[in-house]
Each structure stands twice: as C-alpha cells, then as structure tokens.
C-alpha cells in the first residue's frame, strides 16, 4: 500500500513515519511536509535511506502541488498530521492556523475525492471538546461530547473535523478521525511543556509555569498514539471518531516536578508566569470505544515513558540545541521576555 503521511517532519508524524516504515516494509510511506519552523529533517534522518520511505516538500494548502502528488503517488491511505499545533502561537497569530488546519484539510479531502482513496484519516485532538472543571474528576470526554473550543488552535482543528465529517456524509468519503490527548516523547519541539522544561532544566534556566500550574493534561507516550492510528486506519470503521488517551492525568506542576526530580535539579528553578489567555483547565479522555472496538490500550506507563523521553533528550542534545539556538530563540524572547 502507498500511505501518504502529512506533517511527518513534525513530532507525532515523525514518530509515525519511524513506526510505519519499521513495521511495514512492504508498504511505501510518502511523507509530505512544508517544513515550517516545526518541521525538522533531522527527525527523519534515521529513515531517509529506507527503500519504503520518500519525502516530498509541499504545503497541504497548495492545491496544485497536492493534486500532482496524488496523481504521481496514487495513495491508498492518507493520514493527515500536518497542522499548526501550538496554542500560544495561535493566540498571537491565528491566521496561519486557519490556512493550514482548515484550508489544508479541505485540499487534502478534495484530492481524496478526485483521485479516490481507501481511507482518509484525520489526526485531531481532545482540545476540540473544550475543557472540564477541576472539581469534577468523574467527567471525561467521550466521542459524543459536544465540540466546544477555547483557542484559535482548537477552533481550527474542530473546523477541520467538521469538514471531514461533511465529506464523509455528503461524498461518502471513507474517513476516520482520532482525537488524542497530550503526547510526549522523542522529537517533541521544545516550545511544548515537557521538552521545554527538560531543555530549560538542563540549561539551569527558569521553568515558566503558567498561572498556578494546576491545569490538568492527560499524557500519552507518542508511540501509543502511533499504534492507535495504525489500528484505526486498518480496522476502524469509516465515518467513526475514536478518542485516544490513557487515563494519565497530571497537573502541570506534577509534570514539571517529575522532570526536575529525574534530572536532579532544584525546584527553585520553577517560576510562575502570567497565565495563558483562555487557558483550558482540564483535559481527560474516555478511551473505552477504541479499547472495546479495536482492543487498543496504552503500553507505556508514564513513569517509564517520561524516563525514556528524558534519556532521549540527554542522548540527542544536538537535535534540540540546534533548535533553541536558531530562530526559535527570537520566539522564546517574544513569548516569555515580558511575562
Ligand atoms: P508539530 O507542530 O510538531 O508538527 C507539525 C508538522 O506539520 C511540522 O512538520 C510542519 O512542518 C508540518 N506543517 C505545518 N504546516 C504545514 C502545511 N501547510 N503543509 C505541510 N506541512 C505542514 O505537531 P505535532 O505535535 O506533531 O502534531 C501533529 C498533529 O497531531 C496535529 O494535527 C495536532 O493537531 C495533532 N495532535 C497533537 C497532539 C500533541 O500533544 N502534540 C495531541 C493530539 C493531537
Ligand atoms: P502545551 O505543551 O502547550 O500543550 P496544550 O496547551 O496543547 O495542552 O501545554 C501543556 C500545558 O502546560 C498547558 O496547560 C500550558 C502549560 N504550559 C506552561 O505552564 N508553561 C509553558 O511554558 C508551556 C509551553 C505550557
């Protein structure tokens, strides 16, 4: 099978390309990525020479480029990871989120209609459900929870989901959607909580915790997300949405303290900074549908996953040091300089 993976030079898409090229030597993985600030060819370096992997630089919102790729590659399956993915950036500059996350998705869907496809899979997020209150630990997001977004990022992802559902119903396009909780693991861009805290701690720099650090996220090791998507594209039912999460809720402060403890660094590095506007309080996934229908369960407990992740950042300093010493330094100054 020919499988197009968009956004494969990013965090989750990159891990997915590693996973799929290793597991299915008989399939061809064609990675399409625009290489924005978040895309990194170093992430794909270990698989670039594999005979079942190809990289094409293209923008998913560029209709001509995407149609040409479909014509040449005749994909059986498309997995759309490509997105602008950072909530803080969506607050300062929403427009590019609308272009990539909504228009880009519509172009990918149109290409699937035009050239035919066995499956289109949209990689979505639990953030489309909005947030849950901290004092109701009994509540979880199910696939029936209404869409109720908070940030320009989540609004753009929800818009994309609605388009996918419209194409599935109107044009009978065989689509699935997965909505996953927060991922962590290797190749995670150091603007996101866990890699940012690891990098800052290793550099004895302040760890900027938004507000009181009491917001809750439901953390999943990235490989477990990849396994779930692989199951959905092969065995999931077209037209369905699948939530992915491992009941691993932690406050941000708990996560930051775990990182510091593992690295043997002092909690004095923690600095409380101005909260994110509209900051979602708690995300928590009910993953019972994907467990019951597809037998998926997360394989990596948090204690193991966070250790593997920290070890990876220790062993791959060059990967993230190249990022934080480059253009990203200007972003960091802009985002945290006056916070
Ligand atoms: P990321 O920011 O690390 O990577 C995004 C990739 O998409 C980059 O390689 C970038 O170059 C590429 N890209 C951006 N705009 C593009 C365009 N117009 N055309 C082609 N490529 C483009 O993101 P991530 O954390 O790996 O997230 C991947 C997907 O998973 C996103 O759709 C995101 O919404 C979703 N998701 C992420 C998480 C998480 O915790 N990170 C959780 C649930 C869902
Ligand atoms: P993030 O990794 O940006 O993911 P998301 O907002 O999509 O869940 O942030 C995770 C949590 O960590 C979120 O509650 C915001 C918080 N946070 C901080 O406290 N400090 C930071 O510097 C960052 C980037 C995030």
XYZ file of C-alpha atoms and ligand atoms in Angstrom:
408
model
C 0.000 0.000 0.000
C 1.015 3.599 -0.600
C 0.442 5.676 2.517
C 0.707 9.465 2.469
C 1.642 10.928 5.829
C 1.409 14.721 6.020
C 3.344 16.609 8.708
C 5.850 13.752 9.000
C 8.763 16.069 9.789
C 6.998 17.113 12.994
C 6.746 15.430 16.368
C 3.954 12.853 16.087
C 4.059 12.495 12.292
C 7.810 11.840 12.531
C 7.340 9.163 15.163
C 4.579 7.676 12.988
C 6.899 7.525 9.933
C 9.551 5.755 12.041
C 6.948 3.312 13.353
C 5.307 2.543 9.996
C 8.497 2.183 7.927
C 9.811 -0.254 10.555
C 6.629 -2.274 10.922
C 5.507 -2.489 7.277
C 8.482 -2.932 4.919
C 6.003 -3.904 2.169
C 4.176 -0.536 2.329
C 5.544 2.745 0.993
C 5.339 5.777 3.252
C 5.278 9.086 1.388
C 5.830 11.972 3.762
C 4.559 15.405 2.715
C 5.739 18.329 4.826
C 6.067 22.057 4.256
C 8.983 22.251 6.729
C 7.672 25.148 8.775
C 9.570 26.136 11.925
C 8.186 22.897 13.474
C 9.331 20.577 10.701
C 12.819 19.148 11.007
C 14.637 16.929 8.534
C 16.852 15.708 11.401
C 13.771 13.927 12.738
C 13.546 11.945 9.501
C 17.305 11.376 9.075
C 17.226 7.835 10.559
C 14.707 6.668 7.906
C 15.581 8.780 4.859
C 17.555 5.983 3.219
C 14.911 3.304 3.780
C 13.604 1.889 0.482
C 9.994 2.163 1.701
C 10.206 5.877 2.599
C 10.012 9.026 0.467
C 9.959 12.692 1.450
C 8.255 15.425 -0.577
C 8.365 19.050 0.492
C 4.918 20.569 -0.110
C 2.254 22.698 1.509
C -1.042 20.862 2.132
C -2.928 24.073 1.310
C -1.302 24.223 -2.164
C -3.943 22.527 -4.312
C -1.838 22.148 -7.474
C 1.088 20.641 -5.587
C -1.123 18.207 -3.668
C -3.069 17.087 -6.764
C 0.218 16.458 -8.582
C 1.454 14.302 -5.705
C -1.784 12.287 -5.684
C -1.524 11.788 -9.432
C 2.045 10.528 -9.181
C 1.839 8.519 -5.964
C -1.693 7.057 -6.168
C -2.057 6.739 -2.383
C -4.310 4.091 -0.830
C -4.355 5.781 2.559
C -3.811 9.359 3.730
C -3.031 10.241 7.335
C -3.208 13.996 7.904
C -0.969 15.135 10.779
C 0.107 18.420 9.166
C -1.013 21.345 11.278
C -0.003 24.415 13.142
C -0.081 22.869 16.595
C 0.928 25.324 19.329
C -1.873 27.021 21.290
C 0.283 30.003 22.352
C 1.219 30.759 18.745
C -2.456 30.530 17.751
C -3.245 33.224 20.305
C -0.672 35.663 18.897
C -1.167 34.788 15.194
C -4.352 32.835 14.372
C -4.377 33.262 10.581
C -1.834 30.619 9.619
C -3.795 28.133 11.784
C -6.876 28.709 9.649
C -4.923 28.328 6.428
C -3.102 25.115 7.266
C -5.536 23.415 9.613
C -8.767 24.216 7.755
C -7.920 25.057 4.123
C -5.114 22.480 4.131
C -7.510 19.784 5.344
C -10.073 20.754 2.692
C -7.446 20.464 -0.062
C -6.420 17.008 1.193
C -10.078 15.935 1.254
C -10.688 17.265 -2.255
C -7.640 15.383 -3.526
C -9.002 12.187 -1.945
C -12.357 12.740 -3.685
C -10.763 13.497 -7.028
C -8.282 10.617 -7.134
C -10.074 8.063 -4.932
C -8.874 6.666 -1.635
C -9.363 3.622 0.601
C -9.089 5.678 3.771
C -8.553 9.282 4.833
C -7.565 9.649 8.472
C -7.676 12.994 10.265
C -5.409 13.351 13.289
C -7.397 15.555 15.621
C -7.162 16.485 19.276
C -9.114 16.265 22.530
C -8.924 20.073 22.603
C -11.939 20.220 20.258
C -14.087 19.256 23.281
C -13.041 22.365 25.245
C -12.161 21.750 28.884
C -13.518 20.089 32.020
C -13.721 21.624 35.508
C -11.067 20.615 38.062
C -13.683 19.772 40.700
C -15.447 17.113 38.569
C -12.931 14.235 38.271
C -15.867 11.981 37.308
C -16.231 13.742 33.913
C -14.394 12.616 30.751
C -14.550 13.458 27.044
C -16.397 10.803 25.048
C -16.884 10.828 21.272
C -20.381 12.246 21.955
C -19.136 15.238 23.964
C -20.156 18.384 22.036
C -17.463 20.377 20.244
C -16.786 23.475 22.340
C -13.477 25.146 21.595
C -11.378 27.675 23.506
C -8.333 28.705 21.449
C -7.869 29.605 17.778
C -5.874 26.349 17.544
C -8.692 24.161 18.853
C -11.283 26.107 16.812
C -9.283 25.431 13.639
C -8.904 21.729 14.483
C -12.634 21.457 15.221
C -13.448 23.154 11.897
C -11.296 20.576 10.131
C -13.126 17.751 11.938
C -16.476 19.146 10.819
C -15.260 19.294 7.216
C -14.075 15.679 7.395
C -17.478 14.611 8.730
C -19.243 16.594 5.991
C -17.136 14.923 3.273
C -17.789 11.510 4.815
C -21.541 12.064 4.769
C -22.016 14.063 1.573
C -19.451 12.408 -0.681
C -19.270 9.033 1.108
C -15.532 9.525 1.516
C -14.165 6.736 3.790
C -12.876 8.905 6.633
C -11.944 8.333 10.242
C -10.990 10.863 12.911
C -8.939 10.327 16.064
C -8.931 12.758 18.975
C -5.922 12.207 21.177
C -4.797 13.705 24.460
C -1.388 15.394 25.001
C 1.538 13.379 23.640
C 5.113 13.322 24.886
C 8.252 11.511 23.716
C 11.258 11.856 21.365
C 11.409 14.627 18.721
C 8.917 16.852 20.586
C 9.559 20.502 19.640
C 10.930 22.378 22.682
C 8.152 25.015 22.717
C 5.771 22.464 24.285
C 5.607 21.892 28.050
C 7.638 18.712 28.593
C 10.565 19.265 26.180
C 10.722 22.957 27.116
C 11.041 22.070 30.790
C 13.666 19.383 30.080
C 15.751 21.781 27.948
C 15.487 24.650 30.447
C 16.317 22.421 33.414
C 19.379 21.036 31.621
C 20.487 24.625 30.944
C 19.707 25.709 34.549
C 17.203 28.188 33.140
C 13.902 29.203 34.799
C 10.945 26.848 34.213
C 7.970 29.096 33.283
C 4.774 27.613 34.736
C 1.588 29.362 33.595
C -0.756 30.561 36.363
C -0.650 28.272 39.381
C 0.379 25.144 37.453
C -2.852 23.417 38.453
C -4.171 22.783 34.918
C -4.517 19.093 34.136
C -3.440 17.295 30.952
C -3.869 13.578 30.117
C -0.383 12.488 28.911
C 0.173 9.685 26.403
C 3.516 8.317 25.163
C 3.748 9.133 21.442
C 4.296 5.555 20.287
C 0.984 4.544 21.855
C -0.690 7.215 19.722
C 1.037 5.831 16.590
C -0.132 2.293 17.393
C -3.705 3.553 17.837
C -3.718 5.374 14.483
C -2.295 2.316 12.723
C -5.142 0.239 14.198
C -7.783 2.772 13.161
C -6.631 3.008 9.540
C -6.576 -0.781 9.198
C -9.518 -1.878 11.364
C -11.529 1.216 12.282
C -14.970 1.849 10.830
C -15.273 4.616 8.196
C -17.323 7.557 9.446
C -16.303 6.995 13.068
C -14.467 9.144 15.610
C -12.092 7.462 18.086
C -10.833 9.097 21.272
C -7.283 8.139 22.283
C -5.942 8.571 25.810
C -4.555 6.538 28.658
C -6.168 7.902 31.869
C -2.915 9.522 32.855
C -3.925 12.886 34.248
C -1.303 15.123 35.827
C -1.227 18.768 36.846
C 1.421 20.804 35.048
C 3.214 21.274 38.354
C 3.372 17.497 38.880
C 4.888 17.074 35.415
C 7.451 19.835 35.948
C 8.455 18.469 39.357
C 8.856 14.968 37.876
C 11.205 16.342 35.205
C 13.255 18.236 37.808
C 13.482 15.200 40.098
C 14.625 12.919 37.266
C 17.315 15.391 36.265
C 18.397 16.005 39.864
C 17.637 19.737 39.559
C 16.194 22.083 42.190
C 12.518 23.074 42.301
C 13.781 26.626 42.811
C 14.015 26.780 39.014
C 10.190 26.871 38.843
C 8.924 30.395 38.023
C 5.215 31.193 37.943
C 4.399 33.432 34.986
C 1.282 35.158 33.610
C -1.372 32.632 32.654
C -2.276 31.761 29.061
C -5.446 33.674 27.999
C -8.454 31.333 27.890
C -6.318 28.547 29.426
C -8.196 25.212 29.382
C -8.366 23.738 32.905
C -8.535 20.009 32.396
C -8.480 17.515 29.518
C -9.416 13.898 30.206
C -10.240 11.253 27.619
C -12.578 8.291 27.942
C -10.849 5.776 25.634
C -13.357 2.922 26.112
C -14.575 2.952 22.464
C -11.154 2.291 20.911
C -10.454 -0.287 23.624
C -13.713 -2.170 23.063
C -13.801 -1.952 19.255
C -10.115 -2.225 18.361
C -8.533 -3.693 21.502
C -6.204 -0.699 21.967
C -4.676 0.022 25.351
C -1.634 2.193 26.065
C 1.531 0.123 26.506
C 3.862 2.658 28.137
C 3.143 3.832 31.692
C 4.034 7.471 32.429
C 6.929 6.644 34.779
C 8.551 4.576 32.031
C 7.663 6.979 29.195
C 8.959 10.097 30.922
C 12.236 8.334 31.744
C 12.623 7.208 28.109
C 11.842 10.740 26.963
C 14.331 12.413 29.295
C 17.009 9.871 28.327
C 16.324 10.651 24.655
C 16.793 14.406 25.243
C 20.030 13.676 27.114
C 21.330 11.447 24.318
C 20.180 13.736 21.481
C 21.266 17.153 22.696
C 22.275 18.219 19.229
C 18.716 17.750 17.910
C 17.167 20.228 20.356
C 20.174 22.504 20.883
C 20.151 23.251 17.144
C 16.525 24.335 17.518
C 16.881 26.513 20.591
C 19.994 28.240 19.278
C 18.316 29.171 15.966
C 15.339 31.301 15.003
C 13.396 29.800 17.903
C 15.444 31.984 20.287
C 13.538 35.042 18.983
C 10.204 33.321 19.625
C 11.275 32.485 23.185
C 12.204 36.093 23.896
C 8.903 37.347 22.449
C 6.784 34.799 24.325
C 8.492 34.818 27.716
C 10.522 38.074 27.785
C 7.846 40.217 29.481
C 5.682 37.526 31.003
P 4.178 19.604 15.118
O 3.940 21.072 15.203
O 5.335 19.015 15.858
O 4.364 19.180 13.585
C 3.556 19.678 12.570
C 4.224 19.344 11.236
O 3.337 19.792 10.181
C 5.570 20.031 11.012
O 6.500 19.125 10.479
C 5.255 21.129 9.998
O 6.352 21.453 9.156
C 4.118 20.497 9.223
N 3.256 21.503 8.579
C 2.729 22.625 9.126
N 2.017 23.309 8.214
C 2.054 22.583 7.064
C 1.496 22.741 5.766
N 0.740 23.806 5.474
N 1.718 21.793 4.840
C 2.503 20.712 5.129
N 3.076 20.518 6.325
C 2.852 21.433 7.280
O 2.807 18.944 15.547
P 2.526 17.578 16.362
O 2.577 17.861 17.807
O 3.353 16.503 15.790
O 1.009 17.341 15.977
C 0.656 16.593 14.822
C -0.850 16.504 14.719
O -1.365 15.881 15.875
C -1.539 17.856 14.617
O -2.600 17.751 13.684
C -2.073 18.104 16.017
O -3.228 18.906 15.981
C -2.368 16.691 16.470
N -2.298 16.428 17.916
C -1.179 16.780 18.635
C -1.105 16.460 19.993
C 0.134 16.764 20.797
O 0.147 16.527 22.009
N 1.216 17.257 20.206
C -2.182 15.821 20.620
C -3.318 15.493 19.859
C -3.341 15.798 18.515
P 1.341 22.638 25.776
O 2.504 21.701 25.753
O 1.456 23.938 25.052
O 0.073 21.789 25.268
P -1.511 22.191 25.270
O -1.669 23.608 25.646
O -1.880 21.950 23.855
O -2.135 21.245 26.237
O 0.994 22.960 27.280
C 0.656 21.955 28.198
C 0.257 22.634 29.499
O 1.424 23.283 30.058
C -0.774 23.733 29.330
O -1.658 23.706 30.452
C 0.024 25.015 29.332
C 1.191 24.691 30.235
N 2.468 25.385 29.937
C 3.167 26.058 30.933
O 2.738 26.090 32.094
N 4.351 26.672 30.610
C 4.842 26.665 29.354
O 5.922 27.289 29.105
C 4.132 25.948 28.329
C 4.650 25.911 26.909
C 2.944 25.319 28.666
